[in-house]
Coordinates of C-alpha atoms (C1' of nucleotides) in Angstrom, one line a residue:
Chain A
M9 CA 229.7 135.9 142.9
P10 CA 228.7 132.3 142.1
M11 CA 225.3 132.2 143.7
S12 CA 224.0 129.1 142.0
E13 CA 226.7 126.6 143.0
S14 CA 225.3 123.5 144.5
N15 CA 226.6 122.3 147.8
V16 CA 227.9 118.8 148.0
P17 CA 225.9 117.1 150.8
L18 CA 228.0 115.8 153.6
S19 CA 225.5 113.3 154.7
R20 CA 223.2 112.4 152.0
Q21 CA 221.5 109.2 153.1
G22 CA 220.2 108.1 149.7
E23 CA 217.7 109.8 147.5
G24 CA 215.2 107.0 147.7
S25 CA 212.7 108.5 150.1
G26 CA 211.4 111.0 147.6
V27 CA 210.8 113.5 150.4
R28 CA 211.7 117.0 149.5
L29 CA 211.8 120.0 151.8
R30 CA 212.9 123.5 151.2
F31 CA 213.9 126.6 153.1
A32 CA 212.8 129.8 151.4
P33 CA 214.2 132.9 153.0
S34 CA 214.0 136.4 151.5
P35 CA 217.4 138.1 151.3
T36 CA 216.9 140.8 153.9
G37 CA 220.6 141.1 154.8
Y38 CA 220.6 138.8 157.8
L39 CA 219.5 135.3 158.9
H40 CA 217.0 135.7 161.6
V41 CA 217.2 133.1 164.4
G42 CA 213.5 132.2 163.7
G43 CA 214.4 131.5 160.1
A44 CA 217.5 129.7 161.1
R45 CA 215.5 127.4 163.3
T46 CA 213.0 126.7 160.5
A47 CA 215.9 125.9 158.2
L48 CA 217.3 123.6 160.9
F49 CA 214.1 121.7 161.3
N50 CA 213.7 121.3 157.6
W51 CA 217.3 120.2 157.3
L52 CA 217.0 117.8 160.2
Y53 CA 213.9 116.2 158.8
A54 CA 215.3 115.9 155.3
R55 CA 218.5 114.3 156.6
R56 CA 216.5 112.1 159.0
V57 CA 214.4 110.5 156.3
G58 CA 217.0 110.6 153.6
G59 CA 215.2 113.3 151.6
A60 CA 216.4 116.4 149.9
F61 CA 216.8 119.8 151.5
L62 CA 216.5 122.6 149.0
L63 CA 217.0 126.3 149.1
R64 CA 215.0 129.0 147.4
I65 CA 215.8 132.7 147.7
E66 CA 212.6 134.8 147.6
D67 CA 214.1 137.8 146.0
T68 CA 211.1 139.2 144.3
D69 CA 211.3 142.4 146.2
K70 CA 214.1 143.9 144.2
A71 CA 214.4 147.0 146.2
R72 CA 215.4 145.1 149.3
S73 CA 217.3 142.2 147.7
S74 CA 220.9 142.0 146.7
D75 CA 223.6 139.4 146.1
E76 CA 225.3 140.5 149.3
H77 CA 222.2 139.9 151.3
T78 CA 221.8 136.5 149.7
Q79 CA 225.3 135.6 150.6
V80 CA 224.7 136.5 154.2
I81 CA 221.9 134.0 154.4
L82 CA 224.0 131.3 152.7
D83 CA 226.9 132.0 155.0
G84 CA 224.7 131.8 158.0
L85 CA 223.3 128.4 157.0
T86 CA 226.8 127.1 156.2
W87 CA 228.1 128.4 159.6
L88 CA 225.3 126.4 161.3
G89 CA 226.4 123.3 159.4
L90 CA 223.4 123.1 157.2
D91 CA 224.2 122.1 153.6
W92 CA 221.7 122.0 150.8
D93 CA 221.0 119.8 147.8
E94 CA 220.8 120.9 144.2
D95 CA 221.1 124.4 142.9
V96 CA 219.7 127.3 144.8
V97 CA 216.5 128.6 143.2
F98 CA 216.0 132.3 142.8
Q99 CA 212.4 133.2 142.7
G100 CA 213.0 136.4 140.9
A101 CA 214.2 134.5 137.9
R102 CA 211.0 132.7 137.6
V103 CA 208.4 135.4 137.0
E104 CA 207.8 134.3 133.4
R105 CA 206.8 131.0 134.7
H106 CA 204.6 132.5 137.3
R107 CA 202.9 134.6 134.6
D108 CA 202.3 131.6 132.4
V109 CA 200.6 129.7 135.2
A110 CA 198.5 132.7 136.1
D111 CA 197.4 133.0 132.5
Q112 CA 196.6 129.3 132.5
L113 CA 194.4 129.7 135.6
L114 CA 192.7 132.7 133.9
A115 CA 192.0 130.7 130.7
A116 CA 190.6 127.8 132.8
G117 CA 188.2 130.2 134.6
H118 CA 189.8 129.6 138.0
A119 CA 190.8 133.2 138.0
Y120 CA 189.5 136.4 136.5
A121 CA 190.9 139.7 135.4
E122 CA 190.0 142.8 137.4
E123 CA 191.3 146.2 136.5
G124 CA 194.3 144.6 134.9
A125 CA 195.2 142.3 137.9
V126 CA 194.4 138.6 138.0
R127 CA 192.4 137.4 140.9
L128 CA 191.9 133.8 142.0
R129 CA 188.4 132.5 142.7
M130 CA 188.3 131.0 146.2
P131 CA 186.1 128.0 146.5
Q132 CA 183.2 128.2 148.9
G133 CA 183.5 125.0 150.9
E134 CA 185.9 124.0 153.7
I135 CA 189.6 124.1 153.1
A136 CA 191.4 121.9 155.6
W137 CA 194.6 120.0 156.0
D138 CA 196.2 117.8 158.5
D139 CA 199.1 119.9 159.7
T140 CA 202.1 117.8 160.6
V141 CA 202.7 120.0 163.7
H142 CA 199.2 121.1 164.7
G143 CA 196.9 118.3 163.5
P144 CA 193.7 119.2 161.7
I145 CA 193.3 122.8 160.8
S146 CA 190.4 124.1 158.8
F147 CA 189.1 127.3 157.2
Q148 CA 186.0 128.2 155.4
G149 CA 186.5 129.3 151.8
V150 CA 184.0 132.1 152.2
D151 CA 186.2 133.6 154.9
V152 CA 189.1 134.0 152.5
K153 CA 188.4 136.5 149.8
D154 CA 189.4 136.2 146.2
W155 CA 192.9 137.4 146.1
I156 CA 195.3 138.7 143.5
I157 CA 197.8 136.3 142.1
L158 CA 199.2 138.6 139.4
R159 CA 199.4 142.4 139.9
S160 CA 198.3 144.8 137.1
D161 CA 202.0 145.2 136.3
R162 CA 202.1 141.5 135.7
T163 CA 204.3 140.6 138.7
P164 CA 203.2 137.6 140.7
T165 CA 202.3 137.9 144.4
Y166 CA 204.0 136.0 147.2
N167 CA 201.3 133.4 147.9
F168 CA 201.1 132.5 144.3
S169 CA 204.8 132.4 143.5
V170 CA 205.4 130.1 146.5
V171 CA 203.0 127.5 145.2
V172 CA 204.2 127.5 141.6
D173 CA 207.8 127.2 142.9
D174 CA 207.0 124.5 145.4
I175 CA 205.2 122.5 142.7
D176 CA 208.1 122.9 140.2
M177 CA 210.6 122.0 142.8
K178 CA 208.6 118.9 143.7
V179 CA 208.4 119.9 147.3
T180 CA 206.6 117.2 149.3
Q181 CA 206.7 118.7 152.8
V182 CA 206.3 122.4 153.5
M183 CA 207.6 123.3 157.0
R184 CA 207.5 127.0 157.8
G185 CA 206.6 129.5 160.5
D186 CA 203.3 129.7 162.2
D187 CA 202.6 133.0 160.7
H188 CA 201.9 131.2 157.4
I189 CA 199.0 129.3 158.7
S190 CA 196.5 131.8 157.4
N191 CA 198.2 131.8 154.0
T192 CA 197.8 128.1 153.6
P193 CA 194.1 128.1 152.5
K194 CA 195.0 130.5 149.8
Q195 CA 197.8 128.3 148.6
I196 CA 195.7 125.2 148.8
A197 CA 193.2 126.8 146.5
V198 CA 196.0 127.3 143.9
Y199 CA 197.0 123.6 144.2
R200 CA 193.4 122.6 143.7
A201 CA 192.8 124.9 140.8
L202 CA 195.9 123.5 139.2
G203 CA 194.9 120.0 139.9
V204 CA 198.1 119.3 141.7
P205 CA 198.2 117.1 144.8
L206 CA 199.0 118.9 148.1
P207 CA 202.3 118.6 149.9
A208 CA 202.2 118.0 153.7
F209 CA 202.1 121.3 155.6
G210 CA 203.6 121.8 159.0
H211 CA 203.8 125.1 160.9
V212 CA 206.4 125.6 163.5
P213 CA 205.9 128.1 166.3
M214 CA 207.4 131.5 166.5
I215 CA 210.2 132.7 168.6
H216 CA 209.6 135.6 171.0
G217 CA 211.8 137.8 173.1
M218 CA 212.0 137.7 176.9
D219 CA 209.0 140.1 177.1
G220 CA 206.9 137.6 175.2
K221 CA 206.6 139.8 172.2
K222 CA 207.8 138.8 168.7
L223 CA 211.6 138.8 168.5
S224 CA 212.8 142.0 166.9
K225 CA 215.8 144.3 166.8
R226 CA 214.5 145.8 170.0
H227 CA 215.5 142.6 171.8
G228 CA 219.2 143.0 170.8
A229 CA 220.8 140.2 168.8
T230 CA 218.3 138.5 166.5
A231 CA 220.5 137.4 163.6
V232 CA 222.6 134.3 163.6
G233 CA 225.5 136.4 162.6
D234 CA 225.2 138.4 165.8
Y235 CA 225.7 135.3 167.8
Q236 CA 228.6 134.3 165.7
Q237 CA 230.1 137.7 166.6
L238 CA 229.3 137.3 170.2
G239 CA 231.4 134.1 170.4
I240 CA 228.8 131.4 170.2
L241 CA 229.9 128.1 168.6
P242 CA 227.8 126.9 165.7
A243 CA 227.2 123.5 167.4
A244 CA 225.9 125.3 170.5
M245 CA 223.7 127.6 168.4
R246 CA 222.3 124.6 166.6
N247 CA 221.7 122.7 169.9
F248 CA 219.9 125.7 171.4
L249 CA 217.8 126.4 168.4
A250 CA 216.8 122.8 168.0
L251 CA 215.6 122.6 171.6
L252 CA 213.6 125.8 171.2
G253 CA 210.4 124.4 170.0
W254 CA 211.4 120.8 169.7
S255 CA 212.0 118.1 172.3
P256 CA 213.5 114.6 171.8
G257 CA 211.3 113.6 174.8
G258 CA 212.7 112.7 178.2
D259 CA 215.6 114.7 179.7
R260 CA 217.9 114.8 176.8
E261 CA 219.4 118.3 176.6
L262 CA 222.8 118.4 175.0
F263 CA 223.6 117.3 171.5
Y264 CA 227.3 117.7 170.7
D265 CA 227.1 115.8 167.5
I266 CA 224.8 116.9 164.7
K267 CA 224.4 113.2 163.7
E268 CA 222.9 112.4 167.1
M269 CA 220.5 115.2 166.7
T270 CA 219.5 114.1 163.3
E271 CA 218.8 110.6 164.5
A272 CA 216.7 111.9 167.4
F273 CA 214.6 114.3 165.3
T274 CA 210.9 113.7 164.8
L275 CA 208.0 115.8 163.7
E276 CA 206.0 114.7 166.7
G277 CA 208.5 116.3 169.0
I278 CA 207.9 119.8 167.6
Q279 CA 206.1 122.1 170.0
R280 CA 202.9 124.0 169.1
K281 CA 203.6 126.9 171.5
A282 CA 205.7 129.9 170.8
A283 CA 209.1 129.9 172.6
I284 CA 211.0 132.6 174.2
F285 CA 214.6 133.1 173.3
D286 CA 216.6 132.9 176.5
T287 CA 220.2 134.2 175.9
K288 CA 221.3 132.9 179.4
K289 CA 220.6 129.4 178.5
L290 CA 222.3 129.8 175.1
E291 CA 225.4 131.0 176.9
W292 CA 225.3 128.1 179.4
M293 CA 224.9 125.7 176.5
N294 CA 227.8 127.3 174.7
G295 CA 229.9 126.8 177.8
Q296 CA 229.1 123.2 177.7
H297 CA 230.1 122.9 174.1
L298 CA 233.2 124.9 174.8
T299 CA 234.5 122.5 177.5
Q300 CA 233.8 119.7 175.1
L301 CA 236.2 120.9 172.5
A302 CA 239.9 120.1 172.7
P303 CA 242.3 123.1 172.8
A304 CA 243.5 122.2 169.3
E305 CA 240.0 122.4 168.0
L306 CA 239.5 125.7 169.7
L307 CA 242.7 127.2 168.4
P308 CA 241.5 128.0 164.8
I309 CA 238.4 129.6 166.3
I310 CA 240.3 131.7 168.8
T311 CA 243.1 132.8 166.5
P312 CA 241.0 135.2 164.3
I313 CA 239.4 136.7 167.4
L314 CA 242.8 137.4 168.9
T315 CA 244.0 139.0 165.7
S316 CA 240.9 141.2 165.6
Q317 CA 241.7 142.3 169.1
G318 CA 245.1 143.5 168.0
F319 CA 246.9 140.5 169.2
D320 CA 249.3 138.6 167.0
P321 CA 249.0 134.9 167.7
A322 CA 251.7 134.1 165.2
A323 CA 254.2 135.7 167.5
Y324 CA 253.6 133.1 170.2
D325 CA 254.5 129.5 170.6
G326 CA 251.6 127.4 169.6
E327 CA 252.1 125.2 172.6
R328 CA 251.7 128.1 174.9
I329 CA 248.5 129.2 173.3
L330 CA 247.1 125.8 173.6
R331 CA 248.1 125.6 177.2
A332 CA 246.3 128.9 177.8
I333 CA 243.2 127.8 176.0
Q334 CA 243.1 124.6 178.0
V335 CA 243.0 126.3 181.4
V336 CA 240.7 129.1 180.4
R337 CA 238.1 127.2 178.4
E338 CA 236.3 125.6 181.4
R339 CA 235.4 129.0 182.9
S340 CA 234.4 130.7 179.7
R341 CA 231.0 130.9 178.2
T342 CA 231.9 132.3 174.8
T343 CA 234.9 132.1 172.5
L344 CA 235.2 135.9 172.9
E345 CA 235.8 135.3 176.6
V346 CA 238.3 132.5 175.9
A347 CA 240.2 134.8 173.5
R348 CA 240.3 137.7 176.1
Q349 CA 241.6 135.4 178.8
V350 CA 244.1 133.8 176.5
A351 CA 245.4 137.3 175.6
V352 CA 245.8 138.1 179.3
R353 CA 247.9 135.0 179.8
L354 CA 250.1 135.4 176.7
G355 CA 250.3 139.2 176.4
S356 CA 253.0 141.4 177.7
G357 CA 251.1 144.6 178.0
A358 CA 250.1 146.4 181.2
I359 CA 247.5 144.7 183.3
E360 CA 244.4 146.8 184.1
N361 CA 242.6 146.0 187.3
D362 CA 238.9 145.5 187.2
P363 CA 236.8 147.1 190.0
K364 CA 236.8 144.0 192.2
A365 CA 240.5 143.6 191.9
A366 CA 241.1 147.3 192.7
E367 CA 238.9 146.9 195.7
A368 CA 240.8 143.9 197.0
I369 CA 244.1 145.8 196.7
A370 CA 242.7 148.9 198.4
K371 CA 241.6 146.9 201.4
D372 CA 245.2 146.3 202.4
P373 CA 247.8 147.8 200.1
A374 CA 250.7 146.9 202.4
A375 CA 249.8 143.2 202.5
F376 CA 249.3 143.2 198.7
K377 CA 252.8 144.8 198.3
T378 CA 254.4 142.4 200.7
A379 CA 252.8 139.4 199.0
T380 CA 253.7 140.3 195.5
E381 CA 257.2 141.3 196.4
S382 CA 258.0 138.2 198.3
A383 CA 256.3 136.0 195.7
A384 CA 258.4 137.6 193.0
R385 CA 261.6 137.0 195.0
R386 CA 260.7 133.4 195.6
L387 CA 259.6 132.6 192.1
A388 CA 262.7 134.2 190.6
G389 CA 264.6 131.4 192.2
V390 CA 262.6 128.7 190.4
P391 CA 264.6 127.4 187.4
E392 CA 262.9 127.3 184.0
D393 CA 262.9 123.6 183.9
K394 CA 261.1 123.4 187.3
W395 CA 258.5 125.9 186.1
E396 CA 255.5 123.6 186.3
P397 CA 252.3 123.6 188.4
T398 CA 253.2 121.1 191.1
Q399 CA 256.5 122.7 191.8
L400 CA 255.1 126.2 191.7
E401 CA 252.4 125.4 194.1
A402 CA 254.9 123.8 196.5
E403 CA 257.0 126.9 196.3
L404 CA 254.1 129.3 197.1
R405 CA 252.8 127.2 199.9
A406 CA 256.2 127.1 201.4
L407 CA 256.4 130.8 201.1
A408 CA 253.1 131.3 202.9
E409 CA 254.2 129.0 205.6
S410 CA 257.4 130.8 206.2
F411 CA 255.3 133.9 206.8
G412 CA 252.9 132.1 208.9
I413 CA 249.9 133.2 206.9
P414 CA 247.2 131.2 205.0
A415 CA 248.2 130.2 201.4
G416 CA 245.2 132.2 200.1
K417 CA 246.9 135.4 201.3
V418 CA 249.6 134.8 198.9
F419 CA 247.7 133.3 196.1
Q420 CA 245.1 136.0 195.6
P421 CA 247.4 139.0 195.3
I422 CA 249.4 137.0 192.7
R423 CA 246.2 136.3 190.8
I424 CA 245.3 140.0 190.8
A425 CA 248.8 141.0 189.8
L426 CA 248.8 138.6 186.9
T427 CA 245.2 139.0 185.5
G428 CA 243.9 142.2 186.9
G429 CA 240.9 140.2 188.0
T430 CA 239.8 138.1 191.0
V431 CA 238.8 135.1 189.0
S432 CA 241.0 132.5 187.3
E433 CA 242.1 129.0 187.2
P434 CA 244.2 127.8 190.2
V435 CA 247.1 130.2 190.6
H436 CA 249.9 127.8 190.1
D437 CA 248.3 126.9 186.7
L438 CA 248.0 130.5 185.9
I439 CA 251.7 131.2 186.7
W440 CA 252.6 128.2 184.6
A441 CA 250.6 129.5 181.6
V442 CA 251.9 133.1 181.9
G443 CA 255.5 131.9 182.1
K444 CA 258.4 133.0 184.3
T445 CA 259.5 136.1 182.6
E446 CA 256.1 137.7 182.3
T447 CA 255.0 136.5 185.7
L448 CA 258.0 138.3 187.4
S449 CA 257.5 141.4 185.3
R450 CA 253.8 141.6 186.3
L451 CA 254.5 141.0 189.9
K452 CA 257.0 143.8 189.8
A453 CA 254.7 146.1 188.0
A454 CA 252.0 145.5 190.6
T455 CA 254.4 146.2 193.4
G456 CA 255.8 149.3 191.7
Chain B
rG20 C1' 185.6 143.6 163.9
rC21 C1' 186.2 138.8 161.4
rC22 C1' 189.3 134.2 160.7
rC23 C1' 193.1 130.9 162.6
rC24 C1' 196.7 129.1 166.2
rC25 C1' 198.3 128.4 171.2
rA26 C1' 198.1 127.8 176.9
rU27 C1' 202.8 122.9 182.7
rC28 C1' 207.7 126.4 187.4
rG29 C1' 210.3 133.4 185.6
rU30 C1' 212.4 130.6 180.9
rC31 C1' 213.1 125.8 177.7
rU32 C1' 210.5 121.5 178.5
rA33 C1' 208.9 115.8 180.3
rA34 C1' 204.1 113.6 181.1
rC35 C1' 200.6 110.8 175.9
rG36 C1' 193.6 109.2 182.3
rG37 C1' 196.0 107.1 188.0
rU38 C1' 203.3 110.4 189.3
rU39 C1' 205.1 113.2 196.0
rA40 C1' 203.8 116.7 188.3
rG41 C1' 210.3 115.0 186.4
rG42 C1' 214.7 117.4 184.0
rA43 C1' 217.5 121.9 182.3
rC44 C1' 218.6 127.4 182.5
rA45 C1' 218.2 131.3 185.9
rC46 C1' 217.8 132.2 191.2
rC47 C1' 218.9 131.0 196.6
rA48 C1' 221.5 128.2 200.2
rC49 C1' 225.2 124.8 201.6
rU50 C1' 229.8 122.4 200.3
rC51 C1' 234.7 122.0 197.9
rU52 C1' 238.6 125.5 197.3
rU53 C1' 243.7 130.0 197.3
rU54 C1' 239.5 133.0 194.2
rC55 C1' 235.5 132.2 190.7
rA56 C1' 231.6 133.0 186.2
rA57 C1' 234.1 126.1 187.6
rG58 C1' 232.7 121.3 190.4
rG59 C1' 229.4 118.9 194.1
rU60 C1' 224.7 118.8 197.2
rG61 C1' 220.1 120.7 198.3
rG62 C1' 216.1 124.3 197.9
rU63 C1' 212.2 128.0 196.1
rA64 C1' 209.0 127.7 191.9
rA65 C1' 204.0 125.4 187.4
rC66 C1' 199.2 122.3 185.5
rG67 C1' 195.1 130.3 183.7
rG68 C1' 189.5 129.9 185.1
rG69 C1' 184.6 127.4 184.7
rA70 C1' 181.6 123.5 183.1
rG71 C1' 181.3 118.6 181.5
rU72 C1' 183.0 113.0 180.1
rU73 C1' 185.1 109.4 183.5
rC74 C1' 185.7 105.4 189.2
rG75 C1' 189.6 109.0 188.3
rA76 C1' 191.6 114.6 184.9
rU77 C1' 197.6 118.4 183.7
rU78 C1' 196.1 114.9 180.0
rC79 C1' 189.6 114.2 176.4
rU80 C1' 185.1 117.9 175.0
rC81 C1' 182.9 122.8 175.3
rC82 C1' 182.9 127.9 177.1
rC83 C1' 185.7 132.0 179.1
rU84 C1' 190.1 134.5 179.8
rG85 C1' 194.9 135.5 178.2
rG86 C1' 198.8 135.5 174.4
rG87 C1' 200.1 135.2 169.2
rG88 C1' 199.3 135.3 163.9
rG89 C1' 196.5 136.7 159.6
rU90 C1' 193.0 139.8 157.4
rA91 C1' 197.4 144.2 151.1
rC92 C1' 198.1 144.9 143.6
rC93 C1' 204.2 143.2 151.2
rA94 C1' 207.0 138.9 151.6

RNA sequence: GCCCCCAUCGUCUAACGGUUAGGACACCACUCUUUCAAGGUGGUAACGGGAGUUCGAUUCUCCCUGGGGGUACCA
């Protein structure tokens, strides 16, 4: 598995700015939405200013790390459309370097040995920085105890490795979660002891679940991959994540193009308050993105879903699939829903009625039977070359008129017979999408 | 306990001393319609509390309250 391949940036805007940011996840097996948003902010800012966006995998915890886990993270970022510059850095491969620097600090008297471990001397005065998100933040050195940078087994600790790596990677802006604010004074002390200038620090707020608590497994889907599985489009996920904790100002809400988002992005627009992850809004936003995509663009996304649902898209005329996607897309919130509805329109299997449909039939079985039977008879007389929405609607309206009943009394039973549900696009469009043969067969089955 | 961060509708947010406190999701009506999770129109709904500063505070300062994070030889 080639973990160290470098990504070719799609939108490198010149290397001139000298600004370098990084995203440093630990390979836990999934990309948490909070991490994903942090990555997105880093990426957006790097691209905005023409800087570099780097990736460092913090795999020092060997017990929990694996190549597969790392791959999940990389896949998640790629799915979101976030590309990175230069080779991925693996922290685990750098322990020698960390040891060297720790020894260097020891020799210089900035750290001292204690029971085999190496402990950093914390300065007494004020440790402050101008946070790019929060503004001035300050701690007192005395409040932060001397801490271990190298364990007695000579492995480096997190807060120490991070600094050594950031220095070596020439990171100029550190943007990470709020939970690292209290780590920052420790890290600043390392920079000072090493005589290295500080990068800019910025701490973005956390993401919470609907109950206001830290987002966790308890809240259901928390990984980017979960949302991919649920039928969320990467562009929508990106859009939603970006607006969770960042605002372009004004009423701007939808970003269909990642370039527009990049151009609008500013550090000033980042929120200081934790945000709650609202799935409902994500779904709404996904629906917006869905209707924005042409059926042809949706096709490659829908195809694998259809396949995984035991449906063979290859067996169908591409035009028919596109036609189905087109009529279904506007009412769907997820690609999963699109696929399900497409399958209903193209498939030839038995139709199962949902509760609402069953209820509607039960209300007046005789009327349902009459409507579907007469519709089948009428539609059977429509030649294939006249099988198009306008003609079909005219036929059905004429049918209703001949019975002296409202058109709806004819349309709704047909809808139920064809979809097993009470909701769909206009019935004539539905019939058009399902096709003559299958339409007649379903009407017959419903009557039967 | 100690340290740090945060605080506008239920939720995401706009506002950067003077607004009927705006938009979006959700919700509720109404409307369109053959149905609807679609479209259209409208509505309910917020500045946590108390002191200041100021002619004037949602906005600036302090206190309180509430929420969050950190206090490891975890990351």
